[in-house]
Every structure is written in C-alpha cells, then in structure tokens.
mmCIF file of C-alpha atoms in Angstrom:
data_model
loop_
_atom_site.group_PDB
_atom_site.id
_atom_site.type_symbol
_atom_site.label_atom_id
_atom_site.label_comp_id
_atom_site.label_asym_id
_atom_site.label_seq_id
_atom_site.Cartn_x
_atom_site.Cartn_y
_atom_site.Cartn_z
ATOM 1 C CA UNK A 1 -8.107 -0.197 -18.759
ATOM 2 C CA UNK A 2 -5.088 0.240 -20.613
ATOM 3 C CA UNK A 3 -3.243 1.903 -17.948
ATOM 4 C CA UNK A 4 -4.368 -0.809 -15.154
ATOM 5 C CA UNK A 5 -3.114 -3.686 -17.552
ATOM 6 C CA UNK A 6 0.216 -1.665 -18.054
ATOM 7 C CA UNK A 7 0.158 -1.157 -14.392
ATOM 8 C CA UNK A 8 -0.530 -4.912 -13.751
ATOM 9 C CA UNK A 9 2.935 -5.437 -15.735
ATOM 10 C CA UNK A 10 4.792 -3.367 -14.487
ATOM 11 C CA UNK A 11 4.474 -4.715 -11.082
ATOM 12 C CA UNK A 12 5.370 -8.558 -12.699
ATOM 13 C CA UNK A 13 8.330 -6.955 -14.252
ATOM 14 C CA UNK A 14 9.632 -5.913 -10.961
ATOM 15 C CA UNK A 15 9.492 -9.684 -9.378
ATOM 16 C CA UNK A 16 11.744 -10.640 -12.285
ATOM 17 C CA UNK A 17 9.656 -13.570 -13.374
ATOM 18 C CA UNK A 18 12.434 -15.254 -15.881
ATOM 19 C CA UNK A 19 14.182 -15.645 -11.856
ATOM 20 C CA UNK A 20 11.478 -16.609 -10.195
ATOM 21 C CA UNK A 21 10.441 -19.224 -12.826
ATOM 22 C CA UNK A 22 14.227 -20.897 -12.252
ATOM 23 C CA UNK A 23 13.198 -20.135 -8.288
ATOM 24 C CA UNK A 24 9.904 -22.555 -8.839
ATOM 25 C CA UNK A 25 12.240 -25.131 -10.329
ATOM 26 C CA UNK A 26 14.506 -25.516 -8.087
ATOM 27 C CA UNK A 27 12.250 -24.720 -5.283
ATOM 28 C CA UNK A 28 9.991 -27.613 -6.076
ATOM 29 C CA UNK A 29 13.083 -29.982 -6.650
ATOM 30 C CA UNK A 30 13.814 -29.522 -3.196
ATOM 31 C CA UNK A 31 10.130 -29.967 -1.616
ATOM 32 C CA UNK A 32 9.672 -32.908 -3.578
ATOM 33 C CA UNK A 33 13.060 -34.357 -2.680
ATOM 34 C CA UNK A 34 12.783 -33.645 0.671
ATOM 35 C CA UNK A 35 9.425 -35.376 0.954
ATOM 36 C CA UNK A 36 10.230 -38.685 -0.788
ATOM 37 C CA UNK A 37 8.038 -37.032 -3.495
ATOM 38 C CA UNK A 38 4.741 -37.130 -1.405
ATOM 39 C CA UNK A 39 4.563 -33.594 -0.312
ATOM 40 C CA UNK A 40 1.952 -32.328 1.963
ATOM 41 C CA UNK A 41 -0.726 -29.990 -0.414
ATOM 42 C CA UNK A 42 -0.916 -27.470 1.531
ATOM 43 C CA UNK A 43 3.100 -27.269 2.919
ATOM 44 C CA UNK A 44 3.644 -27.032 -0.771
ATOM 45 C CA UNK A 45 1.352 -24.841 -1.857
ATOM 46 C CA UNK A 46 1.780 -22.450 0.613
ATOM 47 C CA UNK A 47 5.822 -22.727 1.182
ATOM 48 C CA UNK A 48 6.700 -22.411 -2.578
ATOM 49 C CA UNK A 49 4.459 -18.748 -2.979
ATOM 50 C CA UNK A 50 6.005 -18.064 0.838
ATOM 51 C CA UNK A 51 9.224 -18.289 -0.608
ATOM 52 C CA UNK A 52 8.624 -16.717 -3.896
ATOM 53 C CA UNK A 53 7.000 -13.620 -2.711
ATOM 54 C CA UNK A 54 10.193 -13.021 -0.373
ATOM 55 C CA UNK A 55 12.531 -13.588 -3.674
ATOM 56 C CA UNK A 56 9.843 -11.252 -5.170
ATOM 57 C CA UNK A 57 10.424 -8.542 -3.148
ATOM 58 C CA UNK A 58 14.245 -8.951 -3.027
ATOM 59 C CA UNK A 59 14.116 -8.394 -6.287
ATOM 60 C CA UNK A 60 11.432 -4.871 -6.028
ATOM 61 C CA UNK A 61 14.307 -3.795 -3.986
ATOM 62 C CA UNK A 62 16.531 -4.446 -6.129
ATOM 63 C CA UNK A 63 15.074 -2.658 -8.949
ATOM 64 C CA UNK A 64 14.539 0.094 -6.656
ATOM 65 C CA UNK A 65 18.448 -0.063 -5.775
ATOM 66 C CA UNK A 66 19.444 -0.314 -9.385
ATOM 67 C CA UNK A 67 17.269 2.353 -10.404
ATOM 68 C CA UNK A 68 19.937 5.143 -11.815
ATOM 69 C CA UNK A 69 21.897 1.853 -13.179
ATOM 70 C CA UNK A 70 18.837 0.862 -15.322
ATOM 71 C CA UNK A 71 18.505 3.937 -16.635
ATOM 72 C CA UNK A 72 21.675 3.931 -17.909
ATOM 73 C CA UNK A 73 21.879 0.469 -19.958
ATOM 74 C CA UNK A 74 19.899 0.065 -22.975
ATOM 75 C CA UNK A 75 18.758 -3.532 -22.010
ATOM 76 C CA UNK A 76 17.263 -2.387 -18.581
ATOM 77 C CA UNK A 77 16.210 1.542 -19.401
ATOM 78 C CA UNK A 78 12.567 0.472 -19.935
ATOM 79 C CA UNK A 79 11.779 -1.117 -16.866
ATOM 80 C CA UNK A 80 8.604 0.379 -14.410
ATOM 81 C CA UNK A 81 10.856 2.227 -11.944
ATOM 82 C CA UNK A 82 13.150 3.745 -14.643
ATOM 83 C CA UNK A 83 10.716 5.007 -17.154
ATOM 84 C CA UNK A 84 8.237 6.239 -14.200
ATOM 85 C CA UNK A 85 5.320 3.495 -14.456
ATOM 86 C CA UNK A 86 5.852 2.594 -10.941
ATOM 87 C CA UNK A 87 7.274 4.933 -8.131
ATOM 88 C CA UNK A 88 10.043 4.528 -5.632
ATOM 89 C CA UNK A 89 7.069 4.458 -3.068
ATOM 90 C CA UNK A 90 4.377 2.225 -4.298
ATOM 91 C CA UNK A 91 7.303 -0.608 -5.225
ATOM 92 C CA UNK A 92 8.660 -0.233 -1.711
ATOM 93 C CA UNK A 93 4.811 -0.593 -0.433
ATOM 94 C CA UNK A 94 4.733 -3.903 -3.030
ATOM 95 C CA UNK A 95 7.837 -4.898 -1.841
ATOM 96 C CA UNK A 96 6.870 -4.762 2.233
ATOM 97 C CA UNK A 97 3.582 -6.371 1.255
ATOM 98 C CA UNK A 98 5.149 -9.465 -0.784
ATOM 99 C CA UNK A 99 7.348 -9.958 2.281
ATOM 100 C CA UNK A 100 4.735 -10.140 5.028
ATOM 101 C CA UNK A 101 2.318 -11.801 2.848
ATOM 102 C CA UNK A 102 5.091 -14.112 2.059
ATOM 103 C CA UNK A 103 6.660 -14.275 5.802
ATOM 104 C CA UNK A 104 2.826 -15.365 7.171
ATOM 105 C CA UNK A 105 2.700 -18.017 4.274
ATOM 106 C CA UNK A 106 6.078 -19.374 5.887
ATOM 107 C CA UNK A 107 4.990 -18.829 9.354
ATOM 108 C CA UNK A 108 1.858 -20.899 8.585
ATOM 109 C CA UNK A 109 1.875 -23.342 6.586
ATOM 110 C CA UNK A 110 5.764 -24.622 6.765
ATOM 111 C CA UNK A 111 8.028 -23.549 9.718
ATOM 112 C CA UNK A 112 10.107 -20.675 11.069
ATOM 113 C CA UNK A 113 13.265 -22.153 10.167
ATOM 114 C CA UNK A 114 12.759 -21.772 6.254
ATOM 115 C CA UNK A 115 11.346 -18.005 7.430
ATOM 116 C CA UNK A 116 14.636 -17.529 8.805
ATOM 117 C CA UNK A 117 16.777 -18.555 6.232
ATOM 118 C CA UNK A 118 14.401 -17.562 3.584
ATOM 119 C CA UNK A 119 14.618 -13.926 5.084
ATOM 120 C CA UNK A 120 18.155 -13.930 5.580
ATOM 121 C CA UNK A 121 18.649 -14.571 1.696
ATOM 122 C CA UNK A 122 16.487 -11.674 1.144
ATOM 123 C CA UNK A 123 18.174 -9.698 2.597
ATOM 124 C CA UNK A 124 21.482 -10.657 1.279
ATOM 125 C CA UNK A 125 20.346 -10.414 -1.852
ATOM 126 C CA UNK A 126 17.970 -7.437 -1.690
ATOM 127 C CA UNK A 127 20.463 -5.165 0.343
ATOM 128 C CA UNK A 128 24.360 -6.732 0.293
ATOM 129 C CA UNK A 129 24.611 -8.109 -2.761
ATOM 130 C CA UNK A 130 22.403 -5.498 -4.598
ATOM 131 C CA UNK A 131 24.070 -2.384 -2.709
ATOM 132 C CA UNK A 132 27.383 -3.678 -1.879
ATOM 133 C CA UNK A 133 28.884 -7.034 -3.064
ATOM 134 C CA UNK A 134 28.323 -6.315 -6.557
ATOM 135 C CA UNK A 135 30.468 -2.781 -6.933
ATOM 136 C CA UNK A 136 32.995 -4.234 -4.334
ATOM 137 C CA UNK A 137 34.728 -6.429 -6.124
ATOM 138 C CA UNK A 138 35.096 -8.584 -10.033
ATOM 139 C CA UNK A 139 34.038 -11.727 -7.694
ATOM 140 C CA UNK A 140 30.563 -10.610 -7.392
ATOM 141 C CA UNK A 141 29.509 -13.223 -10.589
ATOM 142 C CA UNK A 142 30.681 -16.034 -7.674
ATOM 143 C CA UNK A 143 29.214 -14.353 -4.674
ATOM 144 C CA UNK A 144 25.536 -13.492 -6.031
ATOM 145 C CA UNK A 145 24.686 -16.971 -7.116
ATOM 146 C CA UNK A 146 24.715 -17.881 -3.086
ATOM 147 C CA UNK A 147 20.900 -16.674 -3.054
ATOM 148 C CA UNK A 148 20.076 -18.518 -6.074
ATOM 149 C CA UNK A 149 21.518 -21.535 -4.652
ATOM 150 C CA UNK A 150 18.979 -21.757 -1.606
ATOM 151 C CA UNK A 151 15.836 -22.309 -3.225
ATOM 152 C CA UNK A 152 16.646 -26.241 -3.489
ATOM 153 C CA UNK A 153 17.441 -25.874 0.514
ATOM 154 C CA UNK A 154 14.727 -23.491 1.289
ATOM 155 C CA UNK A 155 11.779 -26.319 -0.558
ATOM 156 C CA UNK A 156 13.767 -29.184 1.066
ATOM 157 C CA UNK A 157 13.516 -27.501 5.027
ATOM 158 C CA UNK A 158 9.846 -26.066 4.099
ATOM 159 C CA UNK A 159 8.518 -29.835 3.651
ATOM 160 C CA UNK A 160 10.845 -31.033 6.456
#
C-alpha cells in the first residue's frame, strides 16, 4: 500500500500542482469572464481539466527534461524522476495520456480553437522553453511567463 500511495504522489508531483492551482485561477477567471459569469456546466467542467491535463503534461515533460538539473539542486533533488520513483518511460506514458485525455476533453466539450492554442502552449512550454529558451539567454524569466499568461485566454475562448 505504501508503495502505491508513494506512487500516487509521485505522479501529482510531476503535474506541479502549486502551477496548476495558479492555472485553475486564472483559468476560471477567464471562463467566467468570458461567459458573463453564467458558464455552461459542462464547457466548464470539461474545458478547465482539458486544459489542465495539457499544462500537466507540459510539465511531466518538463521534469523529464530537467531531470540531470534536478538532481543537481538541493531544492529539486527529491523529486519522482530524480530519485527513481517514477521512470523516464512510465512519465512519458503519463505525460502522452494527460495530453490525449486532455486534447478529447477540448475536442468535446469546448472547441478546437482552445485545442490549438492550448497545444501550442504545451509545446512551447514543454519543449522550447524547457529545452531551449531557458539556457539561451538571462531573458528567459520574461519569455517563460508567455505560457502562464494563456490560461485567462485559453478559459475565455473555451466558453466562447
């Protein structure tokens, strides 16, 4: 039991729930915004965990990037990937599944535009600024806030 529950955490630490709790937030600002504040149940049910589980597994990937960098810093050395909890392979199989899961909710229940742009934050996040942007250049603490800029936009166009 103990090593399911540890398990069970280890997977929560890799969607970086402190982010995705600032995600909701903002996320739900947006939606109800967007709606005059009478959002459709199911539109905002399903967009807001759409959107989430493709910031989720953004962030998988970038644990998975980050990997020899965690293991390196005292304040990230104990997280799942670094200390062997979770493998390379089952948080890339996490990471695929949050992302279809997530991409279907999106397809669904609110519209392919917020797929779109949802997706193409992902990946600017999970792959350019997390492989990239962020050894490239000092400027990286004013480029990587872009993706956590778009869940406002991202609620507002998933209830539009």
């Amino acid at each position: 039991m103990q090593q399911v529950l540890s398990s069970w955490r280890g997977y929560l630490e890799l969607t970086k729930p402190g982010v995705q709790a600032l995600l909701f937030v903002s996320c739900i600002s947006g939606m109800l915004i967007g709606s005059e504040f009478k959002p459709p149940l199911s539109t905002f049910f399903f967009g807001l965990l759409g959107i989430s589980f493709l910031a989720a597994s953004s962030a998988v990937i970038n644990h998975i990037f980050d990997k020899q960098i965690d293991a390196k810093m005292e304040r990230t050395s104990s997280r799942p990937l670094v200390v062997g909890d979770i493998t390379n392979n089952q948080a890339i199989v996490f990471s695929v599944f949050l992302y279809l899961s997530g991409s279907w909710m999106l397809l669904t229940f609110a519209n392919a535009l917020t797929w779109v742009l949802t997706t193409l934050t992902f990946l600017f996040y999970g792959f350019i600024y997390t492989r990239y942007l962020k050894f490239m250049t000092s400027q990286n603490i004013v480029i990587g806030p872009l993706a956590a800029a778009m869940p406002t936009l991202l609620g507002c166009n998933a209830i539009t």
